[in-house]
CSV table of C-alpha atoms in Angstrom, one decimal:
chain,number,residue,atom,x,y,z
A,503,ALA,CA,0.0,0.0,0.0
A,504,GLN,CA,1.0,3.6,-0.6
A,505,SER,CA,0.3,6.9,1.0
A,506,VAL,CA,0.9,10.5,0.0
A,507,THR,CA,1.3,13.6,2.2
A,508,GLN,CA,1.2,17.1,0.8
A,509,LEU,CA,2.6,19.2,3.5
A,510,ASP,CA,0.9,22.5,2.6
A,511,SER,CA,-2.9,22.8,2.1
A,512,GLN,CA,-2.6,26.3,0.8
A,513,VAL,CA,0.3,28.2,-0.7
A,514,PRO,CA,-0.2,31.9,-1.6
A,515,VAL,CA,2.5,33.6,-3.7
A,516,PHE,CA,2.9,36.7,-5.7
A,517,GLU,CA,3.1,36.7,-9.5
A,518,GLU,CA,6.6,36.0,-10.9
A,519,ALA,CA,7.8,34.6,-7.5
A,520,PRO,CA,9.2,31.0,-7.3
A,521,VAL,CA,7.1,28.3,-5.7
A,522,GLU,CA,7.6,24.8,-4.3
A,523,LEU,CA,4.7,22.5,-3.4
A,524,ARG,CA,5.9,19.7,-1.2
A,525,CYS,CA,5.0,16.0,-1.4
A,526,ASN,CA,6.2,13.0,0.6
A,527,TYR,CA,5.2,9.5,0.0
A,528,SER,CA,5.5,6.1,1.6
A,529,SER,CA,5.4,2.7,-0.1
A,530,SER,CA,6.6,-0.8,0.4
A,531,VAL,CA,7.2,-1.3,-3.3
A,532,SER,CA,8.7,0.7,-6.1
A,533,VAL,CA,6.5,3.5,-7.3
A,534,TYR,CA,5.6,5.8,-10.1
A,535,LEU,CA,5.0,9.4,-9.0
A,536,PHE,CA,2.8,12.1,-10.6
A,537,TRP,CA,1.7,15.6,-10.2
A,538,TYR,CA,-1.7,16.7,-11.4
A,539,VAL,CA,-3.4,20.1,-11.7
A,540,GLN,CA,-7.1,20.7,-11.3
A,541,TYR,CA,-8.9,23.8,-12.3
A,542,PRO,CA,-12.4,24.5,-10.8
A,543,ASN,CA,-15.1,22.1,-11.9
A,544,GLN,CA,-12.7,20.2,-14.1
A,545,GLY,CA,-10.9,16.9,-14.1
A,546,LEU,CA,-7.2,16.4,-13.5
A,547,GLN,CA,-4.5,17.2,-16.0
A,548,LEU,CA,-1.1,15.6,-15.7
A,549,LEU,CA,1.7,18.1,-15.1
A,550,LEU,CA,4.6,15.6,-15.0
A,551,LYS,CA,5.5,12.1,-13.9
A,552,TYR,CA,8.5,10.2,-12.7
A,553,LEU,CA,8.8,6.6,-13.9
A,554,SER,CA,12.6,6.0,-13.9
A,555,GLY,CA,15.9,7.5,-14.9
A,556,SER,CA,16.7,11.1,-14.2
A,557,THR,CA,15.4,12.3,-10.9
A,558,LEU,CA,14.7,15.7,-12.2
A,559,VAL,CA,11.5,15.7,-14.3
A,560,LYS,CA,10.3,18.5,-16.4
A,561,GLY,CA,6.6,18.9,-17.2
A,562,ILE,CA,4.2,21.3,-18.8
A,563,ASN,CA,3.7,24.9,-18.1
A,564,GLY,CA,7.2,25.3,-16.8
A,565,PHE,CA,6.9,23.0,-13.8
A,566,GLU,CA,9.5,20.5,-12.7
A,567,ALA,CA,9.9,18.1,-9.9
A,568,GLU,CA,12.7,16.2,-8.3
A,569,PHE,CA,12.4,12.6,-7.1
A,570,ASN,CA,14.4,12.0,-3.9
A,571,LYS,CA,14.4,8.4,-2.9
A,572,SER,CA,16.2,8.8,0.3
A,573,GLN,CA,13.8,11.4,1.5
A,574,THR,CA,10.8,9.8,-0.2
A,575,SER,CA,9.9,13.2,-1.6
A,576,PHE,CA,8.7,14.5,-5.0
A,577,HIS,CA,8.4,18.3,-4.6
A,578,LEU,CA,7.0,20.4,-7.4
A,579,ARG,CA,8.7,23.6,-8.4
A,580,LYS,CA,8.3,26.5,-10.7
A,581,PRO,CA,10.8,29.4,-10.9
A,582,SER,CA,8.2,32.1,-11.8
A,583,VAL,CA,4.5,31.7,-11.4
A,584,HIS,CA,1.7,33.3,-13.3
A,585,ILE,CA,-1.8,34.2,-12.3
A,586,SER,CA,-3.1,31.4,-14.5
A,587,ASP,CA,-1.2,28.9,-12.3
A,588,THR,CA,-3.8,29.4,-9.6
A,589,ALA,CA,-5.3,25.9,-9.1
A,590,GLU,CA,-5.4,22.8,-6.9
A,591,TYR,CA,-2.4,20.6,-7.2
A,592,PHE,CA,-2.4,16.9,-6.4
A,593,CYS,CA,0.6,14.6,-5.9
A,594,ALA,CA,-0.1,10.9,-6.6
A,595,VAL,CA,1.7,7.6,-6.4
A,596,SER,CA,1.0,4.2,-7.9
A,597,GLY,CA,2.8,0.9,-7.6
A,598,ARG,CA,4.8,-0.3,-10.6
A,599,GLU,CA,3.6,-3.8,-10.5
A,600,THR,CA,0.7,-3.6,-12.9
A,601,SER,CA,-0.5,-1.2,-15.5
A,602,GLY,CA,-3.9,-1.2,-13.9
A,603,SER,CA,-2.5,-0.1,-10.5
A,604,ARG,CA,-4.6,2.4,-8.7
A,605,LEU,CA,-3.4,5.9,-7.9
A,606,THR,CA,-3.2,7.2,-4.3
A,607,PHE,CA,-3.6,10.9,-4.0
A,608,GLY,CA,-2.4,13.5,-1.5
A,609,GLU,CA,-4.9,15.9,0.0
A,610,GLY,CA,-4.1,18.6,-2.5
A,611,THR,CA,-2.4,22.0,-2.3
A,612,GLN,CA,-4.3,25.1,-3.3
A,613,LEU,CA,-1.9,27.4,-5.1
A,614,THR,CA,-3.1,31.0,-5.2
A,615,VAL,CA,-1.0,33.5,-7.3
A,616,ASN,CA,-1.7,37.1,-6.4
A,617,PRO,CA,-0.9,40.1,-8.6
B,966,GLY,CA,-2.1,12.0,-25.3
B,967,ALA,CA,-5.0,9.6,-24.6
B,968,VAL,CA,-8.4,11.1,-24.0
B,969,VAL,CA,-11.1,10.1,-21.5
B,970,SER,CA,-14.5,11.7,-22.1
B,971,GLN,CA,-17.1,11.9,-19.3
B,972,HIS,CA,-20.7,12.8,-19.7
B,973,PRO,CA,-22.6,14.7,-18.6
B,974,SER,CA,-20.5,17.5,-17.1
B,975,ARG,CA,-23.4,18.7,-14.9
B,976,VAL,CA,-26.7,17.1,-13.9
B,977,ILE,CA,-29.4,18.2,-11.6
B,978,CYS,CA,-31.9,15.5,-10.5
B,979,LYS,CA,-34.8,15.1,-8.1
B,980,SER,CA,-34.4,13.2,-4.9
B,981,GLY,CA,-35.3,9.5,-5.4
B,982,THR,CA,-34.4,9.4,-9.1
B,983,SER,CA,-31.4,7.7,-10.7
B,984,VAL,CA,-28.6,9.3,-12.7
B,985,LYS,CA,-26.2,7.6,-15.1
B,986,ILE,CA,-22.7,9.0,-15.8
B,987,GLU,CA,-20.7,7.7,-18.7
B,988,CYS,CA,-16.9,7.4,-19.0
B,989,ARG,CA,-15.4,6.7,-22.4
B,990,SER,CA,-11.8,6.1,-23.4
B,991,LEU,CA,-11.7,7.6,-26.9
B,992,ASP,CA,-8.5,6.4,-28.4
B,993,PHE,CA,-7.4,3.5,-26.3
B,994,GLN,CA,-8.8,0.4,-24.7
B,995,ALA,CA,-9.2,0.4,-21.0
B,996,THR,CA,-9.7,-2.9,-19.2
B,997,THR,CA,-9.7,-1.0,-15.9
B,998,MET,CA,-11.4,2.3,-15.1
B,999,PHE,CA,-11.6,4.1,-11.8
B,1000,TRP,CA,-14.5,6.1,-10.3
B,1001,TYR,CA,-13.7,8.9,-7.8
B,1002,ARG,CA,-15.8,11.2,-5.7
B,1003,GLN,CA,-14.6,14.6,-4.7
B,1004,PHE,CA,-16.0,16.8,-2.0
B,1005,PRO,CA,-15.4,20.6,-2.1
B,1006,LYS,CA,-11.8,21.5,-1.1
B,1007,GLN,CA,-10.9,17.9,-0.7
B,1008,SER,CA,-8.9,15.2,-2.5
B,1009,LEU,CA,-10.3,12.5,-4.7
B,1010,MET,CA,-11.8,9.5,-2.9
B,1011,LEU,CA,-11.6,6.2,-4.8
B,1012,MET,CA,-15.1,4.7,-4.9
B,1013,ALA,CA,-14.6,1.7,-7.1
B,1014,THR,CA,-12.5,0.0,-9.7
B,1015,SER,CA,-14.4,-1.0,-12.8
B,1016,ASN,CA,-13.2,-4.1,-14.7
B,1017,GLU,CA,-14.3,-4.9,-18.2
B,1018,GLY,CA,-16.4,-8.0,-18.3
B,1019,SER,CA,-16.5,-8.5,-14.6
B,1020,LYS,CA,-17.9,-7.1,-11.4
B,1021,ALA,CA,-16.5,-3.8,-10.0
B,1022,THR,CA,-14.4,-3.8,-6.9
B,1023,TYR,CA,-15.8,-1.3,-4.4
B,1024,GLU,CA,-13.8,0.5,-1.7
B,1025,GLN,CA,-14.8,0.0,1.9
B,1026,GLY,CA,-17.8,2.1,2.9
B,1027,VAL,CA,-19.1,2.5,-0.7
B,1028,GLU,CA,-22.6,1.0,-1.2
B,1029,LYS,CA,-22.5,-1.1,-4.3
B,1030,ASP,CA,-26.2,-1.2,-4.6
B,1031,LYS,CA,-26.3,2.6,-4.6
B,1032,PHE,CA,-23.5,3.2,-7.0
B,1033,LEU,CA,-23.9,0.7,-9.8
B,1034,ILE,CA,-21.0,0.3,-12.1
B,1035,ASN,CA,-21.1,-1.4,-15.5
B,1036,HIS,CA,-18.0,-1.9,-17.7
B,1037,ALA,CA,-19.6,-3.5,-20.7
B,1038,SER,CA,-16.9,-2.8,-23.2
B,1039,LEU,CA,-13.2,-1.9,-23.4
B,1040,THR,CA,-14.0,1.8,-23.9
B,1041,LEU,CA,-17.1,2.5,-21.7
B,1042,SER,CA,-17.8,2.4,-18.0
B,1043,THR,CA,-20.9,3.8,-16.5
B,1044,LEU,CA,-21.7,4.8,-12.9
B,1045,THR,CA,-25.4,4.9,-12.0
B,1046,VAL,CA,-26.4,6.7,-8.8
B,1047,THR,CA,-29.6,5.0,-7.8
B,1048,SER,CA,-32.3,6.6,-5.7
B,1049,ALA,CA,-30.2,9.7,-5.3
B,1050,HIS,CA,-30.4,11.9,-2.2
B,1051,PRO,CA,-29.1,15.4,-1.5
B,1052,GLU,CA,-26.1,13.9,0.3
B,1053,ASP,CA,-25.1,12.2,-3.0
B,1054,SER,CA,-24.5,15.7,-4.4
B,1055,SER,CA,-20.8,15.8,-5.3
B,1056,PHE,CA,-18.2,15.9,-8.1
B,1057,TYR,CA,-17.6,12.5,-9.7
B,1058,ILE,CA,-14.5,11.8,-11.8
B,1059,CYS,CA,-13.6,8.8,-13.8
B,1060,SER,CA,-10.1,7.7,-14.8
B,1061,ALA,CA,-8.6,5.1,-17.1
B,1062,ARG,CA,-5.0,3.9,-17.1
B,1063,HIS,CA,-3.1,3.7,-20.4
B,1064,LEU,CA,0.3,2.2,-20.1
B,1065,THR,CA,1.9,4.0,-17.1
B,1066,GLU,CA,-0.4,7.1,-17.0
B,1067,ALA,CA,-3.9,7.8,-15.8
B,1068,PHE,CA,-6.2,9.9,-17.8
B,1069,PHE,CA,-9.1,11.7,-16.3
B,1070,GLY,CA,-12.5,12.6,-17.5
B,1071,GLN,CA,-13.8,16.2,-17.1
B,1072,GLY,CA,-15.8,15.3,-14.1
B,1073,THR,CA,-19.6,15.4,-13.4
B,1074,ARG,CA,-21.1,17.8,-11.0
B,1075,LEU,CA,-24.2,16.1,-9.6
B,1076,THR,CA,-26.8,18.1,-7.7
B,1077,VAL,CA,-29.7,16.3,-6.1
B,1078,VAL,CA,-32.6,18.6,-5.1
């Protein structure tokens, strides 16, 4: 079984400032890691994913995340945010064992970018 | 990327009636689909795993007779909320896995009045 902890429920920042959304996970098996973004009344859109290889993963909209196995973390970063980045962000994990493996989500982080 | 289409996006129904929500994988086959429920300002709660050609697997605490799931083909899963009550009002989201990635429908906002 896996679990995900997003350490901040809300993160307010000013436009053009850098941001980091924190995510820690626990698992007894090897995992895949994901970050999703959700805009109001919409489904989830994949920002980026870590499957294997380089621990620094680049995604859409200028986001990146770094997988740290020793700290079991997968923090999401963006060097300069825009108003349009205001949304709910979810970190998720799934086991590698089967392609049908379910996702376990964190509680979400509301990112609010202020002018 | 792969596309998952969910319909309807919004539905309002009267208490006691049933509502069907459809989830389709448009350009890939999905032997497994997932149904989630999301309350305001909260994360997604997995309700059930839908398996093509077999019975769905429900999470603990989810009433299988209330939330009927049918996965009749490799591209379609349906969730029927039976005898809906106001407390069933929520945002429902489906998902289908394709290779290593999960793709999500747009969600359905159900309001029971």
